[in-house]
Coordinates of C-alpha atoms and ligand atoms in Angstrom, one line a residue:
M1 CA 120.1 64.3 -40.4
T2 CA 118.9 62.4 -43.3
T3 CA 117.8 59.0 -42.0
K4 CA 117.7 55.6 -43.7
R5 CA 114.0 55.7 -43.7
I6 CA 113.9 59.0 -45.8
L7 CA 116.4 57.4 -48.4
D8 CA 114.4 54.1 -48.6
F9 CA 111.1 56.2 -49.1
L10 CA 112.9 58.2 -51.9
A11 CA 114.3 55.1 -53.4
A12 CA 111.0 53.0 -53.2
R13 CA 108.7 55.8 -54.3
R14 CA 110.9 57.8 -56.8
P15 CA 108.7 60.9 -56.6
D16 CA 109.2 62.8 -59.8
G17 CA 109.5 66.4 -59.0
P18 CA 111.2 68.1 -55.9
C19 CA 109.7 67.1 -52.6
L20 CA 110.3 67.4 -48.7
V21 CA 110.6 64.2 -46.7
V22 CA 110.3 64.4 -43.1
D23 CA 110.9 61.4 -40.5
L24 CA 108.6 62.0 -37.5
D25 CA 111.2 60.0 -35.4
I26 CA 113.4 62.7 -35.3
V27 CA 110.8 65.4 -34.5
E28 CA 109.9 63.1 -31.6
R29 CA 113.4 62.6 -30.5
N30 CA 114.0 66.6 -30.6
F31 CA 110.9 66.8 -28.5
L32 CA 112.1 64.6 -26.0
R33 CA 115.4 66.2 -25.9
L34 CA 113.8 69.5 -25.1
A35 CA 111.5 68.1 -22.6
D36 CA 114.4 66.4 -20.9
A37 CA 116.6 69.4 -20.9
F38 CA 113.8 71.9 -19.9
P39 CA 111.8 69.9 -17.6
A40 CA 110.2 72.7 -15.7
T41 CA 109.4 74.8 -19.1
G42 CA 106.5 74.6 -21.1
I43 CA 107.1 73.7 -24.7
Y44 CA 105.2 75.7 -27.4
Y45 CA 105.9 74.4 -30.8
A46 CA 106.2 77.3 -33.2
V47 CA 103.6 76.1 -35.9
K48 CA 104.9 78.1 -38.7
A49 CA 108.1 76.1 -38.9
N50 CA 106.3 73.2 -40.2
P51 CA 102.7 72.9 -39.9
A52 CA 102.2 69.3 -41.3
P53 CA 99.3 67.6 -39.7
E54 CA 101.2 64.7 -38.8
I55 CA 103.8 66.7 -37.0
L56 CA 101.1 68.8 -35.3
K57 CA 99.4 65.4 -34.1
L58 CA 102.6 63.7 -32.8
L59 CA 103.7 66.7 -30.6
A60 CA 100.2 66.9 -29.4
S61 CA 100.2 63.2 -28.4
L62 CA 103.5 64.0 -26.7
G63 CA 102.1 66.8 -24.4
C64 CA 103.5 69.7 -26.5
S65 CA 101.8 73.2 -26.6
F66 CA 101.6 75.4 -29.7
D67 CA 102.6 78.9 -30.5
T68 CA 100.5 80.2 -33.2
A69 CA 100.2 83.3 -35.5
S70 CA 96.8 83.1 -37.1
V71 CA 93.4 81.5 -36.5
P72 CA 94.1 78.9 -39.4
E73 CA 97.1 78.0 -37.1
I74 CA 95.0 77.7 -34.0
E75 CA 92.4 75.6 -35.9
M76 CA 95.4 73.2 -37.1
A77 CA 96.6 72.8 -33.5
L78 CA 93.1 72.0 -32.2
A79 CA 92.4 69.6 -35.0
A80 CA 95.9 67.9 -34.1
G81 CA 94.5 67.2 -30.6
A82 CA 95.6 70.2 -28.5
T83 CA 93.2 71.6 -26.1
P84 CA 92.7 75.5 -26.2
E85 CA 94.9 76.0 -22.8
R86 CA 97.9 74.5 -24.7
I87 CA 97.6 77.1 -27.3
S88 CA 99.4 80.8 -27.5
Y89 CA 98.3 83.2 -30.0
G90 CA 102.0 84.5 -30.2
N91 CA 101.6 86.9 -33.2
T92 CA 101.6 90.7 -31.9
I93 CA 99.9 91.7 -35.1
K94 CA 96.3 90.6 -35.2
K95 CA 92.9 91.7 -36.6
E96 CA 90.4 92.4 -33.8
R97 CA 88.1 89.9 -35.4
D98 CA 90.8 87.1 -35.3
I99 CA 91.3 87.7 -31.4
A100 CA 87.3 87.4 -31.1
R101 CA 87.6 84.4 -33.1
A102 CA 90.6 82.9 -31.0
H103 CA 88.9 83.7 -28.0
A104 CA 85.6 82.0 -29.0
L105 CA 87.9 78.8 -29.6
G106 CA 88.9 79.0 -26.2
V107 CA 92.3 80.6 -26.5
D108 CA 93.4 82.5 -23.4
L109 CA 97.0 83.7 -24.0
F110 CA 97.9 86.5 -26.3
A111 CA 101.2 88.4 -27.3
V112 CA 101.1 92.2 -27.4
D113 CA 103.8 94.6 -28.1
C114 CA 101.9 98.1 -27.7
V115 CA 98.9 99.6 -25.9
E116 CA 96.9 99.5 -29.2
E117 CA 96.9 95.8 -29.6
V118 CA 96.2 95.4 -25.6
E119 CA 92.9 97.4 -26.2
K120 CA 91.8 95.2 -28.8
I121 CA 92.3 92.2 -26.8
A122 CA 90.6 93.8 -23.8
R123 CA 87.6 94.3 -26.1
Q124 CA 87.4 90.8 -27.7
A125 CA 88.9 88.6 -25.0
P126 CA 88.2 90.1 -21.7
G127 CA 90.1 88.7 -18.7
A128 CA 92.6 86.8 -21.0
R129 CA 96.3 86.5 -20.1
V130 CA 98.6 88.8 -22.1
F131 CA 102.5 88.8 -22.4
C132 CA 104.5 91.7 -23.8
R133 CA 107.2 91.1 -26.3
V134 CA 110.5 93.0 -25.7
L135 CA 112.9 93.8 -28.4
T136 CA 116.1 92.1 -28.7
D137 CA 118.9 93.0 -30.9
G138 CA 119.2 89.8 -32.5
K139 CA 122.9 89.6 -32.4
G140 CA 124.6 86.4 -33.2
A141 CA 121.5 84.9 -34.9
E142 CA 121.8 83.7 -38.6
W143 CA 118.1 84.5 -39.2
P144 CA 117.8 87.7 -36.9
L145 CA 114.2 88.9 -36.4
S146 CA 115.2 92.6 -36.5
R147 CA 112.9 95.5 -35.1
K148 CA 109.7 94.1 -36.4
F149 CA 108.3 92.7 -33.0
G150 CA 108.7 93.9 -29.5
C151 CA 108.9 97.2 -27.7
R152 CA 111.5 98.8 -25.4
T153 CA 111.3 97.6 -21.9
D154 CA 110.2 101.0 -20.6
M155 CA 107.0 100.8 -22.9
A156 CA 106.7 97.1 -21.9
V157 CA 105.9 98.6 -18.4
K158 CA 103.3 100.9 -19.8
V159 CA 101.7 98.1 -22.0
L160 CA 101.2 95.9 -19.2
E161 CA 99.9 98.5 -16.7
R162 CA 97.3 99.3 -19.4
A163 CA 96.5 95.7 -19.7
H164 CA 96.0 95.3 -16.0
A165 CA 93.9 98.6 -15.8
L166 CA 91.7 97.1 -18.7
G167 CA 91.0 94.0 -16.5
L168 CA 93.2 91.5 -18.4
N169 CA 95.6 89.3 -16.7
A170 CA 99.2 91.0 -17.1
Y171 CA 100.7 87.7 -17.4
G172 CA 104.4 88.2 -18.4
L173 CA 106.9 89.0 -21.1
S174 CA 108.4 87.3 -24.1
F175 CA 111.5 87.8 -26.3
H176 CA 113.0 86.0 -29.1
V177 CA 116.7 86.2 -29.3
G178 CA 116.8 85.3 -33.4
S179 CA 116.4 82.4 -35.1
Q180 CA 119.5 79.9 -35.4
Q181 CA 120.8 81.7 -32.4
C182 CA 124.4 80.1 -31.9
D183 CA 125.4 82.3 -29.1
L184 CA 124.5 80.7 -25.9
K185 CA 125.1 84.2 -24.2
A186 CA 122.3 85.9 -26.2
W187 CA 119.5 84.9 -23.4
D188 CA 121.6 86.6 -20.6
K189 CA 120.8 90.2 -21.6
A190 CA 117.3 89.2 -22.6
V191 CA 116.7 87.8 -19.2
G192 CA 118.3 90.8 -17.3
D193 CA 116.2 93.2 -19.2
A194 CA 112.9 91.1 -18.4
K195 CA 113.9 91.0 -14.7
Q196 CA 113.8 94.9 -14.9
V197 CA 110.3 95.0 -16.2
F198 CA 109.3 92.2 -13.6
R199 CA 110.7 94.7 -10.8
T200 CA 109.3 97.8 -12.2
L201 CA 105.8 96.3 -12.3
A202 CA 106.0 94.6 -8.8
E203 CA 106.7 98.1 -7.3
K204 CA 103.3 99.1 -9.1
N205 CA 101.7 96.0 -7.5
I206 CA 101.5 94.1 -10.8
S207 CA 103.2 90.8 -10.4
L208 CA 104.0 88.9 -13.6
A209 CA 103.9 85.2 -13.6
M210 CA 105.7 84.1 -16.8
L211 CA 108.6 84.6 -18.9
N212 CA 108.4 83.2 -22.4
L213 CA 112.2 82.6 -23.5
G214 CA 111.2 82.3 -27.4
G215 CA 112.8 80.3 -30.1
G216 CA 116.2 80.4 -31.5
F217 CA 117.4 76.9 -30.9
P218 CA 119.3 75.7 -33.9
T219 CA 119.6 73.1 -36.6
R220 CA 122.8 71.8 -37.5
Y221 CA 123.5 73.0 -41.1
L222 CA 127.2 73.0 -42.1
K223 CA 128.9 73.9 -38.7
D224 CA 128.3 72.2 -35.5
V225 CA 125.9 73.9 -33.0
P226 CA 125.7 73.4 -29.0
S227 CA 123.6 71.0 -27.7
T228 CA 120.2 71.4 -26.3
R229 CA 121.6 70.5 -22.8
A230 CA 124.1 73.5 -23.5
Y231 CA 121.2 75.8 -24.2
A232 CA 119.4 74.7 -21.0
K233 CA 122.4 75.2 -18.9
A234 CA 123.1 78.6 -20.3
I235 CA 119.3 79.6 -19.8
H236 CA 118.9 78.1 -16.6
G237 CA 122.1 80.2 -15.6
A238 CA 120.8 83.5 -16.8
M239 CA 117.5 82.8 -15.1
T240 CA 119.1 82.4 -11.7
K241 CA 121.7 85.0 -12.0
H242 CA 118.8 87.6 -12.8
F243 CA 115.8 86.1 -10.8
G244 CA 117.5 84.2 -7.7
N245 CA 115.3 81.8 -6.5
R246 CA 112.0 83.3 -7.1
L247 CA 112.0 82.1 -10.7
P248 CA 108.7 82.8 -12.7
A249 CA 107.0 80.0 -14.8
T250 CA 108.9 79.7 -18.2
I251 CA 108.0 78.7 -21.9
I252 CA 110.0 78.2 -24.8
E253 CA 108.8 78.2 -28.5
P254 CA 111.2 76.1 -30.6
G255 CA 110.5 75.8 -34.3
R256 CA 113.7 75.1 -36.3
G257 CA 115.1 73.3 -33.4
M258 CA 112.0 70.9 -33.3
V259 CA 112.0 70.1 -37.0
G260 CA 114.9 71.4 -38.9
D261 CA 117.0 68.1 -38.9
A262 CA 113.8 66.0 -39.4
G263 CA 113.4 66.6 -43.0
A264 CA 115.5 66.6 -46.6
I265 CA 114.6 68.1 -49.8
K266 CA 115.2 65.9 -52.9
T267 CA 116.2 68.0 -55.9
E268 CA 117.3 67.4 -59.5
V269 CA 120.1 68.9 -61.5
V270 CA 118.4 70.5 -64.4
L271 CA 121.4 72.2 -66.1
I272 CA 125.0 72.8 -65.6
S273 CA 126.8 75.6 -67.7
R274 CA 129.2 78.4 -67.8
K275 CA 128.8 82.0 -68.7
S276 CA 131.9 81.8 -71.1
D277 CA 134.3 79.4 -72.4
D278 CA 136.7 80.7 -69.9
D279 CA 134.3 81.0 -67.0
P280 CA 135.9 79.2 -64.0
T281 CA 132.7 78.8 -62.2
R282 CA 129.8 76.3 -63.0
W283 CA 126.1 77.5 -62.6
V284 CA 124.2 74.5 -61.4
Y285 CA 120.3 75.1 -61.7
L286 CA 118.2 72.9 -59.5
D287 CA 114.5 72.1 -59.9
V288 CA 113.9 73.9 -56.5
G289 CA 114.9 77.3 -55.6
K290 CA 113.8 80.6 -53.4
F291 CA 110.4 80.4 -54.7
G292 CA 110.0 76.6 -54.2
G293 CA 110.7 76.4 -50.5
L294 CA 114.4 77.5 -50.1
A295 CA 113.4 81.1 -49.2
E296 CA 115.8 81.2 -46.3
T297 CA 118.8 81.4 -48.6
M298 CA 117.8 85.0 -48.9
D299 CA 121.0 87.0 -48.3
E300 CA 122.7 83.5 -48.2
S301 CA 121.6 83.3 -44.7
I302 CA 120.9 79.6 -44.2
R303 CA 123.6 77.5 -45.9
Y304 CA 122.3 73.8 -46.2
P305 CA 124.2 70.9 -46.5
I306 CA 123.9 69.4 -49.9
R307 CA 124.6 65.6 -50.8
T308 CA 125.3 64.6 -54.2
P309 CA 125.9 60.9 -55.8
H310 CA 129.4 61.9 -56.2
D311 CA 130.6 62.9 -52.5
G312 CA 134.0 62.3 -51.7
T313 CA 135.3 63.4 -55.2
E314 CA 137.2 66.6 -56.2
T315 CA 135.0 69.5 -55.9
A316 CA 134.9 73.2 -57.3
P317 CA 133.0 76.2 -56.3
C318 CA 129.6 76.5 -58.0
I319 CA 126.9 79.1 -58.2
I320 CA 123.6 77.3 -57.3
A321 CA 120.4 78.8 -58.8
G322 CA 116.7 77.6 -58.7
P323 CA 114.5 76.9 -61.8
T324 CA 112.4 80.1 -62.1
C325 CA 112.6 83.1 -64.4
D326 CA 113.1 85.6 -61.7
S327 CA 116.8 86.6 -61.5
M328 CA 116.6 86.7 -57.6
D329 CA 116.2 83.1 -57.7
V330 CA 119.9 82.4 -56.9
L331 CA 120.8 80.5 -53.8
Y332 CA 124.6 80.7 -53.5
E333 CA 126.6 83.2 -55.4
K334 CA 128.5 85.7 -52.9
T335 CA 129.9 82.6 -51.3
P336 CA 129.9 79.9 -53.9
Y337 CA 129.2 76.3 -52.9
P338 CA 131.8 73.4 -53.6
L339 CA 130.3 70.6 -55.6
P340 CA 131.9 67.7 -57.3
L341 CA 133.6 68.2 -60.6
S342 CA 131.8 65.0 -62.0
L343 CA 128.2 66.5 -61.2
E344 CA 125.8 65.8 -64.0
I345 CA 122.8 67.0 -65.2
G346 CA 120.0 64.8 -63.9
D347 CA 121.7 63.9 -60.7
E348 CA 119.5 63.8 -57.8
L349 CA 120.8 65.8 -54.8
L350 CA 119.5 66.1 -51.2
I351 CA 119.2 69.4 -49.5
E352 CA 119.8 68.5 -45.9
A353 CA 118.2 69.8 -42.5
A354 CA 115.4 71.4 -44.7
G355 CA 112.4 70.4 -42.3
A356 CA 111.8 74.0 -41.0
Y357 CA 110.7 76.9 -42.9
T358 CA 110.7 75.3 -46.4
A359 CA 107.5 73.7 -47.4
T360 CA 105.1 76.6 -46.5
Y361 CA 107.3 79.1 -48.0
A362 CA 107.0 77.8 -51.3
S363 CA 105.1 79.9 -53.9
V364 CA 101.6 78.8 -54.9
A365 CA 102.8 78.2 -58.8
F366 CA 105.2 80.9 -60.0
N367 CA 106.2 80.1 -63.5
G368 CA 103.9 77.1 -63.2
F369 CA 106.0 75.3 -60.7
A370 CA 103.8 73.4 -58.2
P371 CA 104.3 74.1 -54.3
L372 CA 106.8 71.6 -52.7
P373 CA 105.0 68.5 -51.5
T374 CA 105.8 67.1 -48.2
Y375 CA 106.0 63.3 -47.3
I376 CA 105.9 62.0 -43.9
V377 CA 107.7 59.0 -42.7
G378 CA 108.4 57.2 -39.3
G379 CA 106.2 57.7 -36.4
H380 CA 103.8 54.7 -35.2
D381 CA 102.6 54.3 -38.7
D382 CA 105.3 53.7 -41.1
D383 CA 103.5 53.9 -44.3
A384 CA 104.5 57.2 -46.2
L385 CA 101.5 59.6 -46.5
A386 CA 101.5 62.6 -48.7
A387 CA 100.5 65.8 -46.7
Ligands
PLP401 C1 109.0 82.0 -35.4 C2 108.9 82.1 -34.1 C3 109.6 81.2 -33.0 C4 110.5 80.0 -33.4 O1 111.7 80.5 -33.7 P1 112.9 79.4 -34.2 O2 113.9 80.4 -34.2 O3 112.5 78.6 -35.3 O4 112.8 78.5 -33.0 C5 109.1 81.3 -31.8 N1 108.4 82.4 -31.4 C6 107.8 83.3 -32.2 C7 107.1 84.4 -31.6 C8 108.1 83.2 -33.5 O5 107.6 84.0 -34.5

């Protein structure tokens, strides 16, 4: 949702190059919607989705907790005002010295998915709470997370037994059903699998206390998505189906669903051309591409809404590409994107719902193009600040 505040900022400040503008009031609305739909669940914002300090500060002030993947992300959450009890070190892949640093900063909640990682944590964060991530198939997600993270449920049992034997607090399980998960049923199988692990470990006198339901909450791009309440209802249904009335503590880790629709990228048409006189398809080159923050167009997975000054007029399919000299830097080609026939070089476009997984994905200076700047509007301080 591109708010009037974002449009006013762009009209008044006229930033020269491409930029992301984020409206904090939308982030606040998204947090309050999640908190309202999941009243008994801890909300851990996945910092990687957008770590702008103003966003972290706003969420910390609203009582949100944080899912982090590295020591710098932990430090950013602390700098924003979160206390260490509100921070989870959710990356299953950590250097042993980073575990020690996190522990020294007061962090006490760690993700694991193998015995090797448990051993590191037992050495560097004795007594800490650990949760084991289990594999999911990611079906139904537009940005699936594949097999990189998590282990099978039979291995999760062994991982948490080992944690318990080493004096750690075998605290719970986690999963992630895949990002931009629009199938409400995706949680049912994962919760059912988790229940099996809870039961098996209970038989061994290890009682888990927590189930981390991960992220996956969507942003509306071109298609409608179910409401936050519909997710809450489906997930609550899955929890009571599998756990009955003995529900463990739960947490969720929204990233995209917290910030995706809070930002828009302003971009400019650099070139419109064709490959031959009779080529029916226009190539439209923008000043932002895969290396400038639009990495999630990889495999054309995420299809952003694009607003032009000529919306409502006749369109034809275009191939959209970025400005760099890498031939990979094409955004939409397999499925061309309809843009107005009257589109002109120099037109400014808005790539909407781009608040998540964009600015931090921009390269440092590939081909000399600067990383995508972020501007923050809204919130209690209405002045726009460069982040
Ligand atoms: C990236 C990530 C998230 C956030 O996922 P979204 O689909 O953006 O909500 C949550 N948890 C973990 C462990 C992650 O790596």
